[in-house]
Every structure is written in C-alpha cells, then in structure tokens.
PDB file of C-alpha atoms and ligand atoms in Angstrom:
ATOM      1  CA  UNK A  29      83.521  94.442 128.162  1.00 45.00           C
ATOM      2  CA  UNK A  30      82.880  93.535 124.578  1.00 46.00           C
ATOM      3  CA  UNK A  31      85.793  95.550 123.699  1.00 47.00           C
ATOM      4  CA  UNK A  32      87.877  93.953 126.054  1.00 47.00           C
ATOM      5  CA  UNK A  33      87.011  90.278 125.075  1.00 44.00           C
ATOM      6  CA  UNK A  34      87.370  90.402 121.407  1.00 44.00           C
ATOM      7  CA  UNK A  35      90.963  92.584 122.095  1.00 44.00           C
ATOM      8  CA  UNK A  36      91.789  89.316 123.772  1.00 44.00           C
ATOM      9  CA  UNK A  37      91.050  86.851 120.854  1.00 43.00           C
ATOM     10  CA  UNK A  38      92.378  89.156 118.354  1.00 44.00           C
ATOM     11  CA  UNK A  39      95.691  88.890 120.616  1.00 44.00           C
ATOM     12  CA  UNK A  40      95.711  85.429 120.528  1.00 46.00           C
ATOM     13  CA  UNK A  41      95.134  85.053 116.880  1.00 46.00           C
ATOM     14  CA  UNK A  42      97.676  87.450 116.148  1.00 47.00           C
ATOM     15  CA  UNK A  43      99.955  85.257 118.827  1.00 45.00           C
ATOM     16  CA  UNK A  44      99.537  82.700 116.615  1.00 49.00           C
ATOM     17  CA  UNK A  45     100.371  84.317 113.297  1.00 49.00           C
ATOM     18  CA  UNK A  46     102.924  86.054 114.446  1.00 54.00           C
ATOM     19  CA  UNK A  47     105.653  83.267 114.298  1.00 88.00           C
ATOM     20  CA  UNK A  48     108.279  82.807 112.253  1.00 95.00           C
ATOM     21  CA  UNK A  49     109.511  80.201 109.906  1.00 97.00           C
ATOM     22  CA  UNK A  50     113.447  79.339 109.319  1.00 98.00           C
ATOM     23  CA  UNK A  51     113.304  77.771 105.504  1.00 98.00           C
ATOM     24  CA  UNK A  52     117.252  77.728 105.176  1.00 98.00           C
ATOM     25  CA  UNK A  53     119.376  76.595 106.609  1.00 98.00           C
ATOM     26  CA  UNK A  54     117.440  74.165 108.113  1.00 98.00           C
ATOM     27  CA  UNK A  55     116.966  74.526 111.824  1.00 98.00           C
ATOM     28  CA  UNK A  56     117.669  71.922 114.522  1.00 98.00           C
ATOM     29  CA  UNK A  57     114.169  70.385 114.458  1.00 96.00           C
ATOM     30  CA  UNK A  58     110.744  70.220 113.150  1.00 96.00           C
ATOM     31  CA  UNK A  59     108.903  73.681 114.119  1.00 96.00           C
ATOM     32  CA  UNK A  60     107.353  73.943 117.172  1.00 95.00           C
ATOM     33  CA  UNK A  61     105.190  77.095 117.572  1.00 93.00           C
ATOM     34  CA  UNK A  62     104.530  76.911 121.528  1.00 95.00           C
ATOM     35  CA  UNK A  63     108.245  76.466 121.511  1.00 96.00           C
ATOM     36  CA  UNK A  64     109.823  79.700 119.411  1.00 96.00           C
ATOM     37  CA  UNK A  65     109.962  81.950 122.297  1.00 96.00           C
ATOM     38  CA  UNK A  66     112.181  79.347 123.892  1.00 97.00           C
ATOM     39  CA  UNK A  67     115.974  79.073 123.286  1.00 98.00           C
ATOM     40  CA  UNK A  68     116.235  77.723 120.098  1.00 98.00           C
ATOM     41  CA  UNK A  69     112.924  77.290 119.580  1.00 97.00           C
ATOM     42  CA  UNK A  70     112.860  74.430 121.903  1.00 97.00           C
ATOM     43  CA  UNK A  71     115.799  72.172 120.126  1.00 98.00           C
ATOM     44  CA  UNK A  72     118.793  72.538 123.684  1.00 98.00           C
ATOM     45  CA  UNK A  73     120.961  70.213 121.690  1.00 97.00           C
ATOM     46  CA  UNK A  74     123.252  70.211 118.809  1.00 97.00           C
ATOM     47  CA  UNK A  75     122.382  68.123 115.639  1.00 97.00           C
ATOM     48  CA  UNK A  76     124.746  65.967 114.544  1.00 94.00           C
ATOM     49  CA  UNK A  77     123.406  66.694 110.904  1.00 94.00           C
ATOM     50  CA  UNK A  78     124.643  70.427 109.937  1.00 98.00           C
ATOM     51  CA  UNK A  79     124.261  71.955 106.912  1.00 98.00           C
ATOM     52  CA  UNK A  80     127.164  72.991 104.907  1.00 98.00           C
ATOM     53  CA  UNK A  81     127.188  76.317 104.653  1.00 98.00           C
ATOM     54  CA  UNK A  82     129.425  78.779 102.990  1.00 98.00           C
ATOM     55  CA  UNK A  83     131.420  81.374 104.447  1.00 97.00           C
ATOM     56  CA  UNK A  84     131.212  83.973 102.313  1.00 96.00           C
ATOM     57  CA  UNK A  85     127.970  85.295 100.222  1.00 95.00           C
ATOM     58  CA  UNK A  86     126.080  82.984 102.401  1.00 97.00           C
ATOM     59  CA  UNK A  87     122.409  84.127 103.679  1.00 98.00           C
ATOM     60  CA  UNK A  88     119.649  82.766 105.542  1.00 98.00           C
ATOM     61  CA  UNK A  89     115.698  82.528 104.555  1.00 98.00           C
ATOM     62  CA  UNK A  90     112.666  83.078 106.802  1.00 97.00           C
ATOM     63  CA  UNK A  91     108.944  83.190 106.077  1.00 96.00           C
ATOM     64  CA  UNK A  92     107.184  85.647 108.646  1.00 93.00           C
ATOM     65  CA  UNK A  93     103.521  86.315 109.369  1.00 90.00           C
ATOM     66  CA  UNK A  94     103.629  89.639 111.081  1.00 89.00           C
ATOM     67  CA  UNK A  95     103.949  92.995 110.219  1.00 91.00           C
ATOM     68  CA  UNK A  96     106.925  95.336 111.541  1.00 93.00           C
ATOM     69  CA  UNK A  97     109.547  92.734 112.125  1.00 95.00           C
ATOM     70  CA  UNK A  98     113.543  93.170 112.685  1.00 96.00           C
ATOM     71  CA  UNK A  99     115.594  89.948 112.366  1.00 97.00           C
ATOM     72  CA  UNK A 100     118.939  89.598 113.846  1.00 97.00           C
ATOM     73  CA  UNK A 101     121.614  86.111 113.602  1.00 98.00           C
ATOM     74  CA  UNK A 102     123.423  85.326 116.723  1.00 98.00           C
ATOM     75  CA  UNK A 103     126.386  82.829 116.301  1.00 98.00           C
ATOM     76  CA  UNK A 104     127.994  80.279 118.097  1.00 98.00           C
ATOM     77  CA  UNK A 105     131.312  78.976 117.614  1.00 98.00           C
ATOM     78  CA  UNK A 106     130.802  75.964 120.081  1.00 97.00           C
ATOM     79  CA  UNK A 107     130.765  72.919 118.667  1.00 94.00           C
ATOM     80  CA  UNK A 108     127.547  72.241 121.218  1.00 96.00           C
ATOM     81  CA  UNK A 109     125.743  75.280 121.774  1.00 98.00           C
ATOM     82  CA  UNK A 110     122.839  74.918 124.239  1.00 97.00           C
ATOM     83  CA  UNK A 111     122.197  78.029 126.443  1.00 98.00           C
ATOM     84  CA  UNK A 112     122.283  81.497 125.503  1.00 98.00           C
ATOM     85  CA  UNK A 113     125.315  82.205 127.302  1.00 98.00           C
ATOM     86  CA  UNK A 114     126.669  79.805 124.759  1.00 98.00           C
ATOM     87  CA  UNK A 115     126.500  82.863 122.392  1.00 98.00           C
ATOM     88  CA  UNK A 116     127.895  85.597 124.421  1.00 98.00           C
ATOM     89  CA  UNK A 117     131.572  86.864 125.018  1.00 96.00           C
ATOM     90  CA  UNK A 118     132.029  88.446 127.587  1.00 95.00           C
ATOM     91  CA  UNK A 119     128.203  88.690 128.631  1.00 96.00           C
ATOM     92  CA  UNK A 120     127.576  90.305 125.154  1.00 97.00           C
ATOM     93  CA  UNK A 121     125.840  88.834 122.524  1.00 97.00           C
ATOM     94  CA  UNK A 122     127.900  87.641 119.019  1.00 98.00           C
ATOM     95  CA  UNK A 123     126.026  89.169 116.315  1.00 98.00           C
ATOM     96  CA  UNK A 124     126.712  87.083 113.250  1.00 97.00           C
ATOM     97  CA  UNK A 125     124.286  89.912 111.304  1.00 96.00           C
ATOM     98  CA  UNK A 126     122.676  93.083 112.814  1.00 96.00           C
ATOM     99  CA  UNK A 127     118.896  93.733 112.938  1.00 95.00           C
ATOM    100  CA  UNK A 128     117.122  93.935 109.470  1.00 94.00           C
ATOM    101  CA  UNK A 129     113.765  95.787 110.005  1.00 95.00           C
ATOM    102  CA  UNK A 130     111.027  95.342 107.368  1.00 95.00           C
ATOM    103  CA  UNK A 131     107.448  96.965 107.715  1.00 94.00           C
ATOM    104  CA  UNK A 132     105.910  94.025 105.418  1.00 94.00           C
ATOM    105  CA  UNK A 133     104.768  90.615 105.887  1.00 94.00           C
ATOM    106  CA  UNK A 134     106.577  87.443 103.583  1.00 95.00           C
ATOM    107  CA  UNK A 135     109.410  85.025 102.737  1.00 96.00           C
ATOM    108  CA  UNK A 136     112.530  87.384 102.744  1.00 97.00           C
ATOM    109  CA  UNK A 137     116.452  86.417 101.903  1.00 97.00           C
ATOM    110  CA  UNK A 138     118.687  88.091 104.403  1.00 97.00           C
ATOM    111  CA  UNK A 139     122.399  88.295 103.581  1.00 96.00           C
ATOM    112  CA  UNK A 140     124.653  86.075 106.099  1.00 96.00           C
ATOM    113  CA  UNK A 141     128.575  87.033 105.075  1.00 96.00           C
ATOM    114  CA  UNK A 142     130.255  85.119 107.773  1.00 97.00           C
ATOM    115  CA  UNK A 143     133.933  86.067 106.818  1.00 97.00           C
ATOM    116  CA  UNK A 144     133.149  89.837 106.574  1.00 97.00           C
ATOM    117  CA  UNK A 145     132.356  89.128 110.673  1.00 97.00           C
ATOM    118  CA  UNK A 146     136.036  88.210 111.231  1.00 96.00           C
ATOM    119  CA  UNK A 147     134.541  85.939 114.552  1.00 97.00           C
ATOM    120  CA  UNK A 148     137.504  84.603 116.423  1.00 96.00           C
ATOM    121  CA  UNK A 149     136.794  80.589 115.499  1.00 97.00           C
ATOM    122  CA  UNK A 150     134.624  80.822 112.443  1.00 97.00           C
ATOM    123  CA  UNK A 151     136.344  79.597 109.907  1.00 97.00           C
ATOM    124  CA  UNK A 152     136.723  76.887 106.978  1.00 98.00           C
ATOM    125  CA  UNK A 153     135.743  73.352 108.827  1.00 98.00           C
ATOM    126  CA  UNK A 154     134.284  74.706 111.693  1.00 98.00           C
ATOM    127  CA  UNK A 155     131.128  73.777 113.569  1.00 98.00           C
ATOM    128  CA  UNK A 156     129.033  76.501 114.552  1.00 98.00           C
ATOM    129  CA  UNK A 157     125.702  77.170 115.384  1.00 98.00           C
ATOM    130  CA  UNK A 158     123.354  80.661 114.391  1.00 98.00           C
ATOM    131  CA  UNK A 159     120.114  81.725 116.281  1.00 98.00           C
ATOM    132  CA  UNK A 160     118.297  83.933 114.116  1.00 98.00           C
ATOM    133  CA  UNK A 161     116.084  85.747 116.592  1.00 98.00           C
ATOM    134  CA  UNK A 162     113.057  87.765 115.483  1.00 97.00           C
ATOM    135  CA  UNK A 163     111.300  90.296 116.649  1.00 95.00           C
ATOM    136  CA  UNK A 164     108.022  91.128 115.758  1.00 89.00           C
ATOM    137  CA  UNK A 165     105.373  92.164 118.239  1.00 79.00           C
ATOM    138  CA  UNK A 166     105.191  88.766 120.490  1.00 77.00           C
ATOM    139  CA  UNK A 167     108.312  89.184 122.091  1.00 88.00           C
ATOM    140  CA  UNK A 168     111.392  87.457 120.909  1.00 95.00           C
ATOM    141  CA  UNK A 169     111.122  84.251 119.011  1.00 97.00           C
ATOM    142  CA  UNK A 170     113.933  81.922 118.127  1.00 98.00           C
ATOM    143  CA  UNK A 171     115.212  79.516 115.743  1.00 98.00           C
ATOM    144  CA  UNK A 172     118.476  77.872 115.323  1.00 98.00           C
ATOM    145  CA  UNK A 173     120.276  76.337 112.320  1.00 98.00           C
ATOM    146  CA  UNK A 174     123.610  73.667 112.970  1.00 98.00           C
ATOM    147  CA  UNK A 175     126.258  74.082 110.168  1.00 98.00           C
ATOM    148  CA  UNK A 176     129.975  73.265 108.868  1.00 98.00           C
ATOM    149  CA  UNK A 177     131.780  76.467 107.705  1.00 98.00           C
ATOM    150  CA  UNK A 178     132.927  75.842 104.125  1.00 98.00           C
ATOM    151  CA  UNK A 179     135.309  78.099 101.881  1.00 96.00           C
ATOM    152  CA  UNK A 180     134.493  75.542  99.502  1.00 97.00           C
ATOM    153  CA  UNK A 181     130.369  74.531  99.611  1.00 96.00           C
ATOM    154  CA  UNK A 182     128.551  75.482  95.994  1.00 91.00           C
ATOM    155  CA  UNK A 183     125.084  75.995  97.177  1.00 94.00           C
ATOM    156  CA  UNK A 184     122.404  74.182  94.756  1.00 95.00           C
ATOM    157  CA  UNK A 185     120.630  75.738  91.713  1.00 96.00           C
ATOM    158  CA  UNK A 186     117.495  75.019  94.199  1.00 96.00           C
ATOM    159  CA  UNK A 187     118.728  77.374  97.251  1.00 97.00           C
ATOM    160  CA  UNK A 188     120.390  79.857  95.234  1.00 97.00           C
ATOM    161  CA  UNK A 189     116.981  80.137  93.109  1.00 97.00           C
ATOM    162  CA  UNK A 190     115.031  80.404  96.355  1.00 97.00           C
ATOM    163  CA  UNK A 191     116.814  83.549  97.627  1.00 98.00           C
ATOM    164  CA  UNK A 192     114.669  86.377  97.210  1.00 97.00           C
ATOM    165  CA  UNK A 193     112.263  88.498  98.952  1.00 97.00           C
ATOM    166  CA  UNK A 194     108.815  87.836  97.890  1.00 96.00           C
ATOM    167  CA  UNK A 195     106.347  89.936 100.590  1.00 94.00           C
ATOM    168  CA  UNK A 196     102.417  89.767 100.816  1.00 88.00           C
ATOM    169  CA  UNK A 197      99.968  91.809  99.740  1.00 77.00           C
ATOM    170  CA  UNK A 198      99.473  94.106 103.261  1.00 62.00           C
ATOM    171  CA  UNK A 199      95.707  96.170 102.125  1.00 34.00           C
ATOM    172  CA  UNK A 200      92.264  95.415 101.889  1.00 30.00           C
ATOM    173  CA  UNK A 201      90.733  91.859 102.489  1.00 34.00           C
ATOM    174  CA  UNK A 202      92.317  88.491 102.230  1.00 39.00           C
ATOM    175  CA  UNK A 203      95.731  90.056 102.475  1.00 43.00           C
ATOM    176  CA  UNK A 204      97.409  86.808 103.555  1.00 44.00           C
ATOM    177  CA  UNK A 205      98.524  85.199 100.538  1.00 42.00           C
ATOM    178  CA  UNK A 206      98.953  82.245 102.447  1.00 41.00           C
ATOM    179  CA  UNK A 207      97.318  78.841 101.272  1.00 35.00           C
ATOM    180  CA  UNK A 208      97.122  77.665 104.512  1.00 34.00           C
ATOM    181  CA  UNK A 209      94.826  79.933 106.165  1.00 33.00           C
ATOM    182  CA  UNK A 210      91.661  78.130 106.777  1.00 34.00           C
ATOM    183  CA  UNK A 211      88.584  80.200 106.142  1.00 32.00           C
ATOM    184  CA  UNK A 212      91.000  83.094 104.152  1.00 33.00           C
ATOM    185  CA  UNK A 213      90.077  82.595 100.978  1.00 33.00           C
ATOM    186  CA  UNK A 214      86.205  82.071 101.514  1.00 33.00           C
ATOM    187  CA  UNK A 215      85.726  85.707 102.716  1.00 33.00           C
ATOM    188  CA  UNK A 216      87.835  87.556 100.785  1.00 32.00           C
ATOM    189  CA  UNK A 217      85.237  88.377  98.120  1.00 33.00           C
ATOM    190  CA  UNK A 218      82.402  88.278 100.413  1.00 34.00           C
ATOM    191  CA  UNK A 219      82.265  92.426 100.108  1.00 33.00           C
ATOM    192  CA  UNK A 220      81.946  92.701 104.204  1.00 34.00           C
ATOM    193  CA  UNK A 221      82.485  95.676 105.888  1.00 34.00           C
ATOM    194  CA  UNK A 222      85.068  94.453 108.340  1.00 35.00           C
ATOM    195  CA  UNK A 223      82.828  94.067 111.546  1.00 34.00           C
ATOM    196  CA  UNK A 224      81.863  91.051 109.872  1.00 33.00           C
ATOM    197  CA  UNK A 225      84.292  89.485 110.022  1.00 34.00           C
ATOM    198  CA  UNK A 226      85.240  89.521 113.511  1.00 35.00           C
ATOM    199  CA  UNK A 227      83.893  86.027 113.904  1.00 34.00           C
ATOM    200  CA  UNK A 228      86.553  84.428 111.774  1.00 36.00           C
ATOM    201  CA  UNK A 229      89.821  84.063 113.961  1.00 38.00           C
ATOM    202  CA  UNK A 230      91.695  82.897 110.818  1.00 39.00           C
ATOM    203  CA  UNK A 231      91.081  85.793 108.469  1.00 37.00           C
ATOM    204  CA  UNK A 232      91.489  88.149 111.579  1.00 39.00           C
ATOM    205  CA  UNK A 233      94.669  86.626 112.451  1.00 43.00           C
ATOM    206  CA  UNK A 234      95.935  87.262 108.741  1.00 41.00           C
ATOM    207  CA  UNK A 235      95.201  91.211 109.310  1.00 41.00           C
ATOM    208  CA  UNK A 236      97.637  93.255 109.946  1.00 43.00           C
ATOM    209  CA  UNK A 237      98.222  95.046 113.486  1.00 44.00           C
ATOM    210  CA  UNK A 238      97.355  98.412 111.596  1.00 44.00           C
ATOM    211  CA  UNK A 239      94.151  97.400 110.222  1.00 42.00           C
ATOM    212  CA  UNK A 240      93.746  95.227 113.677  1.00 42.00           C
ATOM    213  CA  UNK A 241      93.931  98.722 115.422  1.00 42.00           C
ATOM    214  CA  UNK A 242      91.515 100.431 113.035  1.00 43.00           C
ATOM    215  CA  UNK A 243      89.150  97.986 113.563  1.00 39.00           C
ATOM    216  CA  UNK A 244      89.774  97.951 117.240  1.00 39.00           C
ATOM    217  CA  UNK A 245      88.933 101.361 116.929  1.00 42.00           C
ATOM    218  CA  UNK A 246      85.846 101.087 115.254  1.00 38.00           C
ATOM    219  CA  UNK A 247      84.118  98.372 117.646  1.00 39.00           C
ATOM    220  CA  UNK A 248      85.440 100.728 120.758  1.00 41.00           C
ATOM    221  CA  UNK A 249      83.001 103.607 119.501  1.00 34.00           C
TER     222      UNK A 249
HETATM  223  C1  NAG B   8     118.320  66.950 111.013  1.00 96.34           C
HETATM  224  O1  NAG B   8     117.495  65.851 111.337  1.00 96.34           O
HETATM  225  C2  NAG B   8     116.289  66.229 111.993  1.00 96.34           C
HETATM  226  C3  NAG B   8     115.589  64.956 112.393  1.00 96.34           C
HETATM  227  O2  NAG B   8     115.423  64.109 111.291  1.00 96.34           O
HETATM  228  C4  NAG B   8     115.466  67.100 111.053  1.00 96.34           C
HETATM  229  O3  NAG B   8     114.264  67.481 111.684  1.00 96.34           O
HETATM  230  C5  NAG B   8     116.273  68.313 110.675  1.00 96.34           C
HETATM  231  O4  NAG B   8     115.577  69.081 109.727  1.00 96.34           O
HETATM  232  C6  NAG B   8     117.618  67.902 110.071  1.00 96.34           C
HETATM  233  N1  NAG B   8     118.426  69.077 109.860  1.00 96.34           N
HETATM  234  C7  NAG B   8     119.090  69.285 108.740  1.00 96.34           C
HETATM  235  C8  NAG B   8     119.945  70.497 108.698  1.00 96.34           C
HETATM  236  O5  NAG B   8     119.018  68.535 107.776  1.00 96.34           O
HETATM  237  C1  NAG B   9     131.611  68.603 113.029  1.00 96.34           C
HETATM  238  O1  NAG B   9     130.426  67.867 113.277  1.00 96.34           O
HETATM  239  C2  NAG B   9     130.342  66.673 112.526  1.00 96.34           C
HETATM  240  C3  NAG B   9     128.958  66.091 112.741  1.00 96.34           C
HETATM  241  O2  NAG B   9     128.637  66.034 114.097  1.00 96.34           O
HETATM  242  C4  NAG B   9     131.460  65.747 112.952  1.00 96.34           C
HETATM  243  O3  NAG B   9     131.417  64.552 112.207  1.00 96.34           O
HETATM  244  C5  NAG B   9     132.817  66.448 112.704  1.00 96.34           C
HETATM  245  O4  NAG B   9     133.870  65.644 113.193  1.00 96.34           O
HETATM  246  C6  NAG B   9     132.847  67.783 113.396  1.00 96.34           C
HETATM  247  N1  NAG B   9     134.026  68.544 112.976  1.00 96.34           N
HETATM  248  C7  NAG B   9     134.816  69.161 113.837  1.00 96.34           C
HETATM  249  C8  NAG B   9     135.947  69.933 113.244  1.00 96.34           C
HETATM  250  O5  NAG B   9     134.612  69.122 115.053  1.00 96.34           O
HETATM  251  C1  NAG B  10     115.416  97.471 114.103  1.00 96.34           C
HETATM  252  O1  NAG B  10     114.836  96.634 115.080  1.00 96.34           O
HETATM  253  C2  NAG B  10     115.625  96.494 116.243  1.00 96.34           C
HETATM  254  C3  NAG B  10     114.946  95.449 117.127  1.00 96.34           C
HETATM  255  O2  NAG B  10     113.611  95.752 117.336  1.00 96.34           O
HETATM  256  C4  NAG B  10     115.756  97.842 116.934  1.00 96.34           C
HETATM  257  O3  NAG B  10     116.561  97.726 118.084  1.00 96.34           O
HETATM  258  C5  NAG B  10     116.393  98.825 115.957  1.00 96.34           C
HETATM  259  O4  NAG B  10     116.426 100.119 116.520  1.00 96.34           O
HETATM  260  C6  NAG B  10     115.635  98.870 114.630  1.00 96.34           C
HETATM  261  N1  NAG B  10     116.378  99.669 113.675  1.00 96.34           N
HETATM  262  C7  NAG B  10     115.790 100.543 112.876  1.00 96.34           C
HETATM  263  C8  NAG B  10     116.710 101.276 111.921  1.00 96.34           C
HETATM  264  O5  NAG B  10     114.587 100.752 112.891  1.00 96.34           O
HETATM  265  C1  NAG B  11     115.241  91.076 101.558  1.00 96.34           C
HETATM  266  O1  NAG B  11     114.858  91.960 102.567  1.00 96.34           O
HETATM  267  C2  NAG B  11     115.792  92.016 103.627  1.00 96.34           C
HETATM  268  C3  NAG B  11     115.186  92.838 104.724  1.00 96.34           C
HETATM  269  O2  NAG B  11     114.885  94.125 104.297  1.00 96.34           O
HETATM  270  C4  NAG B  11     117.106  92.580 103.104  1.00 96.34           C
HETATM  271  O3  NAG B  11     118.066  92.632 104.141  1.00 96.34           O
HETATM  272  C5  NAG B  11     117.618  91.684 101.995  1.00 96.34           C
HETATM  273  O4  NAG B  11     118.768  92.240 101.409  1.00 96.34           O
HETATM  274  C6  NAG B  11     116.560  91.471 100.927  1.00 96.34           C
HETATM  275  N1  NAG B  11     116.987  90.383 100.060  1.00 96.34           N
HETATM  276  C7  NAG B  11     116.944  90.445  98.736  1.00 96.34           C
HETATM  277  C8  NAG B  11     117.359  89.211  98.011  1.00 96.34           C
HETATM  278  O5  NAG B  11     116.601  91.450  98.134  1.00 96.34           O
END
C-alpha cells in the first residue's frame, strides 16, 4: 500500500521532469508541458514566422530532464503541416535525422544536415516544418520548429556558440543542475540517507529512474 502510493507520486514527478525543451530552432509556440505528448506539442498550425535555417551543417538544440532518451527529427515539406500524416510518404514517416540515444540528462546539440537527406522538396527557399520527437520514458513527446531552407543563412556568433552538449551531473544528491528546481538546492547538503527525502517531490523528480528504482527498492523491503 505504502509502496504502491509513493510509486505513484514518484511517477508523476518524474512525468513532470521528464519533458523536453526545443531551444533552437525555435518551436511554433510558447511550451506547453500538458501539451508535448500532443502533435506538435499542441501548436496544429503553421507560423507564419520561420526561422531561417541552413541546409547544410545545420543542427537542432534540446534541453532534456530524463535519463535514457533517443531523439529523432521528422520533416515536413508542406508549406502547412498540421497532422502527422502531414509527415509521412507513403504511410511512412520522413526522417529528417535518425534516433540519437544518450544515457545522460542535459542541453545536447544534435547535428541536422538537411542536404545530406536528399528529401524530394527540401531545398534552398523552401518552407518546411521538423518535429523533433523524443523519447524518453513518458511515451513520445513532441515539438515542432517552422523554417525557410537557406543555402545561404550565416547562423549568429550566439547560436553557433550555443551548440554543444553540456550534460548534468547523474550521481549522488542534488544531481539536477538545474536552477529551477524548487527545494533542489536546499537538500543537497543536508547529508540524508535518501528515505528522507521522499517527501520532497522536486528533488525526487530530479533523480534519476536508476536511483528512483534503488530507492523503490529499498522502501519495498
Ligand atoms: C513566433 O511567434 C510566436 C508568437 O509570438 C512565438 O511564440 C514563437 O517563438 C515565434 N517563433 C519564432 C521561430 O520566432
Ligand atoms: C514561406 O513562408 C513565408 C512566411 O509565411 C512567406 O512569406 C513566403 O512567401 C513563403 N515562401 C514560399 C516559397 O512559399
Ligand atoms: C535508440 O532509440 C530508439 C527509440 O527508442 C530505438 O528504436 C533504437 O533501437 C535505439 N538505438 C540504439 C542504438 O540504442
Ligand atoms: C551531442 O550529443 C548528441 C547525442 O549523443 C550527438 O548526436 C551530438 O553529436 C553531440 N553534439 C556535440 C556538439 O558534441
């Protein structure tokens, strides 16, 4: 019963962690985490305002909160995509990249060489849409990203400088490096033995699903 309950709340503050952030290019609209799973993460509609992109050496940016993650980028050559379908020939999906897996949680710079592709339509001037979909323990979570090809587009100093992979400490306590976790930083040097901390949803919620199972494990006994 008490194993049970707290496997519940860990779920859902794992549920919560586990979503993903597009950081470039930017994606259709604001983030919405009830909306990721959704197509597009909620944004149906095309923006009018697309990012330049180039298309060769191009790549795309994400900043991701669970462990054990593989990130794949659909593409769509319609000037409108709005439904899955809309990236699929022939029923199958267009893979604009195929899955990179990473064990670690982080911000990470994935390679997006659109020319190498050779996608029937995506070319210099063209409108296009990707969907970078993610994968990583909540089902499949979405996020798409408007652009205009460009054999031409310099990206800035800012965007190029941005492009690395910069992952998070994944052992002991207070492994989220992330400012933003309320209550993170407080316990980290509290020396507790881990079942003490089961009260606080945001430092459980910056565990990992490894150290989640130990301590599953340990409460279970
Ligand atoms: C387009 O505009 C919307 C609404 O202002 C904004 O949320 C989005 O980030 C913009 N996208 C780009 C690529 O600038
Ligand atoms: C691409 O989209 C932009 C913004 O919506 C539009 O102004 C432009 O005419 C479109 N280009 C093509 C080739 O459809
Ligand atoms: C990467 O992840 C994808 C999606 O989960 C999976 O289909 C694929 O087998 C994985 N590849 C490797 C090399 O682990
Ligand atoms: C970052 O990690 C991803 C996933 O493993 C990899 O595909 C990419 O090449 C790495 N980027 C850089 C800039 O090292």
């Amino acid at each position: 019963m008490k194993l049970a309950s707290f496997t519940v709340v860990s779920a859902l503050a794992l549920g919560a962690q586990a979503h993903f952030h597009l950081l470039y290019p930017a994606p259709r609209g604001e983030f919405v985490s009830a909306k990721e799973p959704d197509f597009c993460g909620g944004y149906p509609e095309a923006t009018a305002n697309r990012t330049a992109f180039p298309l060769s050496n191009g790549f795309f940016r994400i900043k991701q909160g669970h462990p054990d993650w593989a990130a794949s980028v659909l593409i769509s050559v319609k000037p409108d995509a709005k439904s899955f379908d809309d990236f699929k020939t022939s029923g199958n999906d267009v893979f604009l990249r195929y899955w990179a897996n990473e064990t670690q949680t982080g911000n990470f710079c994935v390679p997006l060489d659109v020319a190498s592709m050779k996608i029937p339509g995506a070319v210099d001037g063209a409108n296009v849409t990707i969907q970078v979909v993610l994968s990583g323990g909540d089902g499949q979570l979405y996020q798409c990203a408007d652009l205009t090809l460009s054999d031409k587009v310099m990206l800035s100093a800012d965007v190029q400088a941005a492009c690395k992979n910069e992952t998070d400490p994944t052992s002991g306590h207070g492994a989220s490096s992330t400012s933003t976790a309320p209550g993170a930083a407080s316990t980290g040097s509290s020396g507790n033995n881990g079942l003490g901390n089961l009260e606080h949803l945001p430092l459980l919620s910056a565990l990992g699903a490894g150290v989640l199972g130990a301590l599953v494990a340990v409460v279970s006994v």
